[in-house]
XYZ file of C-alpha atoms in Angstrom:
365
model
C -0.070 -0.519 0.339
C 1.073 3.755 -0.327
C 2.645 5.188 2.555
C 0.918 8.412 4.070
C -1.458 11.113 2.957
C -0.528 13.254 0.195
C 0.698 16.769 1.108
C -0.022 20.248 -0.724
C 2.444 20.517 -3.499
C 4.299 24.259 -2.848
C 4.853 25.539 -6.722
C 2.387 28.453 -5.453
C 5.783 31.265 -5.983
C 4.568 33.953 -8.618
C 7.285 35.906 -8.701
C 7.820 38.482 -11.595
C 11.112 40.330 -11.637
C 14.056 41.108 -14.420
C 17.072 38.985 -12.596
C 20.358 40.320 -14.503
C 24.327 40.113 -14.858
C 27.022 42.594 -16.001
C 30.406 41.156 -16.855
C 32.878 43.906 -17.121
C 36.531 44.561 -19.210
C 38.116 46.554 -16.413
C 38.019 47.257 -13.063
C 35.862 51.145 -14.052
C 32.095 50.379 -13.322
C 31.265 51.578 -16.640
C 33.487 48.763 -18.645
C 30.445 46.392 -19.693
C 30.958 44.072 -21.996
C 28.463 41.923 -21.130
C 25.090 41.977 -19.996
C 22.670 38.925 -19.463
C 19.251 39.614 -18.970
C 15.965 36.817 -17.903
C 12.202 37.652 -17.632
C 10.846 35.922 -14.549
C 6.573 35.901 -14.777
C 4.316 33.748 -11.892
C 7.780 32.044 -11.053
C 8.896 30.590 -14.824
C 11.168 32.000 -16.837
C 9.812 33.247 -19.918
C 12.955 35.358 -21.449
C 16.549 35.442 -21.608
C 18.405 37.662 -24.082
C 22.373 38.190 -24.169
C 24.393 41.382 -25.309
C 28.044 42.006 -25.698
C 29.156 45.520 -25.751
C 32.453 47.421 -27.110
C 32.873 49.364 -23.059
C 34.967 52.343 -23.734
C 37.265 53.331 -23.929
C 37.858 49.672 -25.682
C 40.294 48.010 -22.668
C 39.775 44.899 -21.178
C 42.340 44.834 -18.124
C 44.022 40.772 -18.792
C 42.600 39.373 -15.432
C 39.162 40.124 -16.823
C 39.959 38.604 -19.666
C 41.345 35.456 -17.516
C 38.085 35.391 -15.800
C 35.063 35.272 -18.183
C 37.059 35.206 -21.083
C 35.584 37.745 -23.274
C 38.549 39.700 -25.672
C 38.843 43.361 -27.195
C 38.324 41.419 -30.751
C 34.960 39.680 -30.072
C 33.057 42.803 -29.066
C 35.137 45.150 -31.887
C 32.212 45.354 -34.024
C 29.246 45.053 -31.013
C 27.141 48.430 -30.081
C 28.313 50.388 -26.917
C 25.929 50.489 -23.698
C 24.589 54.302 -25.308
C 22.680 52.359 -27.728
C 21.738 49.402 -26.748
C 19.907 50.884 -23.552
C 16.399 51.633 -25.419
C 16.083 48.115 -26.440
C 17.103 47.247 -22.578
C 15.478 49.368 -21.359
C 11.911 48.235 -22.082
C 12.526 44.347 -21.576
C 13.903 45.839 -17.561
C 10.053 48.029 -17.666
C 9.143 48.441 -14.250
C 10.403 44.972 -12.910
C 12.679 44.704 -9.588
C 16.122 43.951 -10.579
C 17.738 40.541 -9.193
C 21.165 40.560 -9.056
C 23.908 38.036 -7.058
C 25.882 40.460 -4.934
C 23.597 43.278 -6.878
C 25.310 46.293 -5.009
C 28.142 45.249 -8.673
C 25.700 45.117 -10.837
C 23.929 47.665 -10.158
C 26.581 50.765 -9.860
C 27.679 49.152 -13.295
C 24.503 49.925 -14.392
C 24.874 53.365 -12.757
C 28.147 53.827 -13.781
C 27.652 52.752 -17.301
C 24.685 55.059 -18.187
C 26.276 58.394 -16.616
C 29.068 57.178 -18.705
C 26.954 57.088 -22.166
C 24.998 60.169 -20.334
C 21.580 58.693 -20.212
C 19.160 59.490 -17.449
C 19.096 57.068 -14.339
C 15.762 55.848 -13.847
C 14.148 55.206 -9.833
C 15.405 51.441 -10.063
C 14.377 49.176 -7.198
C 16.586 45.450 -6.958
C 17.323 42.668 -4.541
C 19.861 40.433 -3.982
C 19.815 37.080 -3.745
C 23.071 36.814 -2.185
C 21.179 38.292 1.005
C 18.069 35.904 0.333
C 20.373 33.088 0.217
C 21.807 34.052 3.845
C 18.654 34.191 5.301
C 17.297 31.040 4.113
C 19.255 28.887 4.507
C 21.512 29.794 6.986
C 23.281 27.195 7.806
C 25.303 26.754 4.750
C 29.439 28.677 5.084
C 29.036 29.237 1.629
C 26.981 32.010 -0.667
C 29.140 32.855 -3.642
C 26.952 31.793 -6.777
C 28.935 28.431 -7.607
C 28.765 26.848 -4.417
C 25.013 27.874 -4.126
C 24.004 26.893 -7.464
C 25.822 23.281 -7.106
C 24.359 23.122 -3.454
C 21.250 23.708 -5.284
C 21.594 20.863 -8.849
C 21.309 24.157 -11.072
C 24.385 23.672 -13.152
C 25.581 26.463 -15.498
C 28.665 28.037 -16.638
C 29.871 30.696 -14.499
C 31.207 33.742 -15.890
C 29.071 34.170 -18.695
C 26.424 36.715 -17.974
C 23.767 34.830 -19.655
C 24.532 31.628 -17.141
C 24.811 34.106 -14.078
C 21.091 35.936 -14.575
C 19.774 32.196 -15.158
C 21.033 30.726 -12.422
C 20.529 33.730 -9.709
C 16.975 33.991 -11.415
C 16.494 29.707 -10.182
C 18.038 30.554 -6.624
C 15.432 33.322 -5.934
C 13.219 30.603 -7.017
C 14.503 28.084 -4.956
C 14.235 30.651 -1.658
C 10.941 31.278 -2.374
C 9.642 28.502 -2.723
C 11.484 27.050 0.660
C 9.766 29.812 2.186
C 6.452 29.046 0.955
C 6.167 32.793 -0.174
C 3.585 33.950 -3.043
C 5.601 36.477 -4.360
C 8.671 38.346 -4.340
C 7.538 41.168 -2.104
C 6.759 38.690 0.580
C 9.513 36.684 0.513
C 11.277 39.635 1.768
C 8.817 40.265 4.307
C 9.512 36.614 5.702
C 12.918 37.471 5.682
C 12.662 40.964 6.781
C 14.486 42.450 3.773
C 14.192 45.603 2.816
C 14.227 45.897 -1.411
C 17.223 48.216 -2.482
C 16.845 51.211 -4.529
C 18.665 53.322 -6.669
C 18.582 56.301 -8.954
C 20.292 59.627 -10.062
C 21.068 60.379 -6.075
C 22.838 56.792 -5.509
C 22.394 53.603 -4.140
C 20.956 52.107 -1.141
C 21.291 48.100 -0.719
C 18.990 45.673 0.192
C 19.040 45.823 4.057
C 17.440 44.328 6.906
C 17.915 43.118 10.406
C 20.481 41.071 11.374
C 20.721 36.977 11.117
C 20.385 35.974 14.960
C 23.415 36.247 16.734
C 24.507 34.217 20.384
C 24.378 35.858 24.056
C 28.440 35.398 23.786
C 28.858 36.573 20.929
C 30.622 33.903 19.477
C 30.873 32.504 15.942
C 31.041 28.959 16.123
C 27.762 29.094 18.768
C 25.721 31.408 15.764
C 27.053 28.456 13.554
C 25.890 25.892 15.817
C 22.809 27.448 16.305
C 22.471 27.798 12.633
C 22.363 24.481 11.721
C 19.908 23.421 14.931
C 17.680 25.616 13.070
C 18.061 23.321 9.575
C 17.370 20.644 11.611
C 14.197 21.751 12.620
C 12.906 23.196 9.624
C 13.871 19.746 7.780
C 13.031 17.360 10.166
C 15.775 15.369 10.065
C 19.744 15.576 10.781
C 22.081 17.807 8.081
C 23.970 15.813 5.506
C 24.933 16.500 1.996
C 23.814 14.209 -0.354
C 26.815 14.281 -2.388
C 27.306 12.369 0.793
C 24.851 9.362 -0.390
C 27.919 8.327 -3.220
C 26.372 7.598 -6.513
C 25.512 4.880 -8.138
C 27.456 3.484 -11.117
C 25.381 0.850 -12.401
C 20.922 1.198 -13.104
C 18.950 -0.912 -10.762
C 17.405 -4.379 -11.792
C 14.416 -6.393 -10.474
C 14.721 -7.175 -6.685
C 18.491 -5.613 -6.476
C 20.534 -5.443 -3.209
C 22.643 -2.471 -2.983
C 26.064 -4.004 -1.971
C 27.801 -2.819 1.580
C 30.390 0.020 0.355
C 31.252 3.697 1.111
C 27.191 4.913 -0.501
C 25.950 2.770 2.549
C 27.177 4.006 5.343
C 27.008 7.127 4.404
C 23.517 6.372 4.470
C 23.835 4.140 7.731
C 22.916 6.995 9.924
C 19.489 7.879 7.709
C 20.732 11.136 8.052
C 19.681 13.476 4.467
C 20.066 17.029 3.428
C 15.872 17.015 2.615
C 15.939 20.751 2.747
C 17.634 20.559 -0.420
C 16.369 17.514 -1.707
C 12.899 19.048 -1.819
C 14.455 22.105 -3.957
C 16.544 20.269 -6.247
C 13.882 18.098 -6.550
C 11.199 21.171 -7.893
C 13.632 21.746 -10.441
C 14.902 19.056 -11.794
C 12.153 16.381 -11.855
C 14.444 13.398 -12.427
C 11.014 10.899 -12.045
C 8.701 13.028 -14.610
C 6.384 10.745 -15.684
C 7.894 7.435 -13.606
C 5.539 6.071 -11.882
C 5.889 4.801 -7.877
C 4.374 2.113 -5.208
C 5.699 2.921 -1.594
C 5.503 -0.497 0.060
C 6.044 -0.891 4.008
C 7.044 1.219 7.001
C 9.915 3.662 5.486
C 13.266 4.098 7.783
C 15.097 7.959 6.827
C 11.437 9.607 5.272
C 7.999 10.397 6.750
C 5.255 9.473 4.866
C 4.031 12.597 4.548
C 8.612 13.322 3.425
C 8.098 10.580 0.650
C 5.276 10.952 -0.949
C 5.943 14.937 -1.032
C 9.184 13.928 -2.114
C 8.199 10.928 -4.780
C 5.801 14.566 -5.877
C 7.778 17.026 -6.351
C 10.071 14.569 -8.333
C 7.613 14.883 -11.456
C 6.379 10.884 -10.675
C 3.111 9.302 -9.692
C 2.374 7.910 -6.787
C 0.015 5.153 -6.826
C -1.393 2.937 -4.005
C -1.072 -0.454 -6.391
C 1.586 -2.205 -8.090
C 0.440 -2.437 -11.553
C 2.185 -3.293 -15.426
C 3.213 0.218 -15.779
C 4.736 0.443 -12.202
C 8.046 1.337 -13.060
C 9.294 1.397 -9.262
C 8.605 -0.729 -6.108
C 10.345 1.624 -2.951
C 10.408 -1.428 -0.024
C 10.614 -0.197 3.509
C 9.524 -3.457 5.951
C 8.018 -5.486 5.899
C 11.380 -7.381 4.544
C 11.881 -6.848 0.045
C 10.967 -10.511 -0.220
C 7.290 -9.943 0.545
C 7.232 -7.031 -1.489
C 8.806 -8.911 -4.295
C 5.907 -10.886 -4.523
C 3.838 -8.247 -4.320
C 5.851 -6.937 -7.767
C 5.281 -10.396 -9.411
C 2.816 -9.134 -11.277
C 4.514 -7.227 -12.591
C 8.524 -7.736 -14.201
C 8.721 -5.106 -15.732
C 8.626 -3.553 -12.124
C 12.529 -2.727 -10.185
C 12.100 -3.235 -6.517
C 14.000 -0.963 -4.634
C 15.505 0.241 -1.010
C 14.670 3.088 0.643
C 18.205 4.549 -0.181
C 18.136 3.356 -3.999
C 14.840 5.757 -4.335
C 17.145 8.503 -2.982
C 19.987 8.511 -5.282
C 17.941 8.151 -7.830
C 16.436 11.548 -6.776
C 19.818 12.482 -6.962
C 20.991 10.860 -9.630
C 18.398 11.088 -12.809
C 20.774 9.671 -14.904
C 19.826 6.238 -12.944
C 16.542 6.482 -13.288
C 15.887 5.060 -17.367
C-alpha cells in the first residue's frame, strides 16, 4: 500500500522580476562588456537575452579576460551600451532587478548610464546573496557557484546570461523553500528591505541582522543556525553528495552492496531541504510511476509522498503493469517482491536507492 497522506505541493511562488548579470572589461564600473537578462513571470522563466557590449574606451584588463574569456576582438564590432540602452530598458520595464552581489551590478548599470549620458531611472532591486543567507543560514558559502552546486543548478560561470539564469533559479528556490507567494512576500518573510537606486545614488537591500548567540561567539552562532536547519527539515544535516552515486542501473530485486554509500546512509541523515528543492527544479522522476510499500526508515510517510510528487513521479496505491518502481521499506523485500511479481517490469528498490535516483537522474532509465 502507498504510504501517508498527500502533502500540498508548494508551487505557488508567482514572482515577477528581471535577473541581470554584468561582465566588465576592467575594474571600472562603466566598462560593461556583456549583459545577461532573464525575465520571470508568475515564477517561470519566460525570456532570456544576452548582449555583447563594446566598452568605451575599448580596453580590457588581463585579469578580467582570464575570468570571463571575452576579448577586445570579440566586441570590437558590437554596439556600445548607449546604443543598446533603449532595448535593454524596454526589457526591464518597471521590474524589480535581481542580481547576485547586486551592489556590483547596479554600480555597473549606473556607472555605464552616466558614462553614456543617459538619465538614470528610479530602480528597485534585491540581492540573491542576501536572500540566500537568510533562507539557508546553515550554509558556509554563498557565492553564485557554491549555491548553484548545492541546489543542483548546472551553469557556466562568468557567462552573463548563464549567471543571470542561475541567479533567477536561486531566488525561485528561496521562494519555494519559504513558501512565499511573491517577491515582496519573500522579502517580508526574510525581513529584507528592497534596495533602491537612482540619480541620487543607491541604497542596498537591508534588513535585521542574522541571529547572534548571547556570547557573540561565531561557533555558537553556526551551531544555532545548523540546529534551525535541522528543525526545518526534520532530519539532521548531511549533503546528498555523501549519498555516493550508484554506478549501475538498479535491476528488479537488486540489493545495494555494502560500501561507502551504504555506510554514508546508515545514519539515516540527509539534507531533505536541499533534496526537495532539487526535485522541484530537476523533476528527475517525471512520468515515472511509483508505489511506496511498508514502513520507511529515513523518510516519514508525508515526506516520501511529497518528495515523489515534487520529483514528478505518479505515486500509486498498488503495483500494476505500468509501475516502474516499488520502493520497499518494512516488511522485508522478499514480501514486497511477491507484490511486484505480477509485473516483471517493476523494479524493486530500497528507500536509499529511491533517494539516489532523485539525486542522480541518469540512473532512472
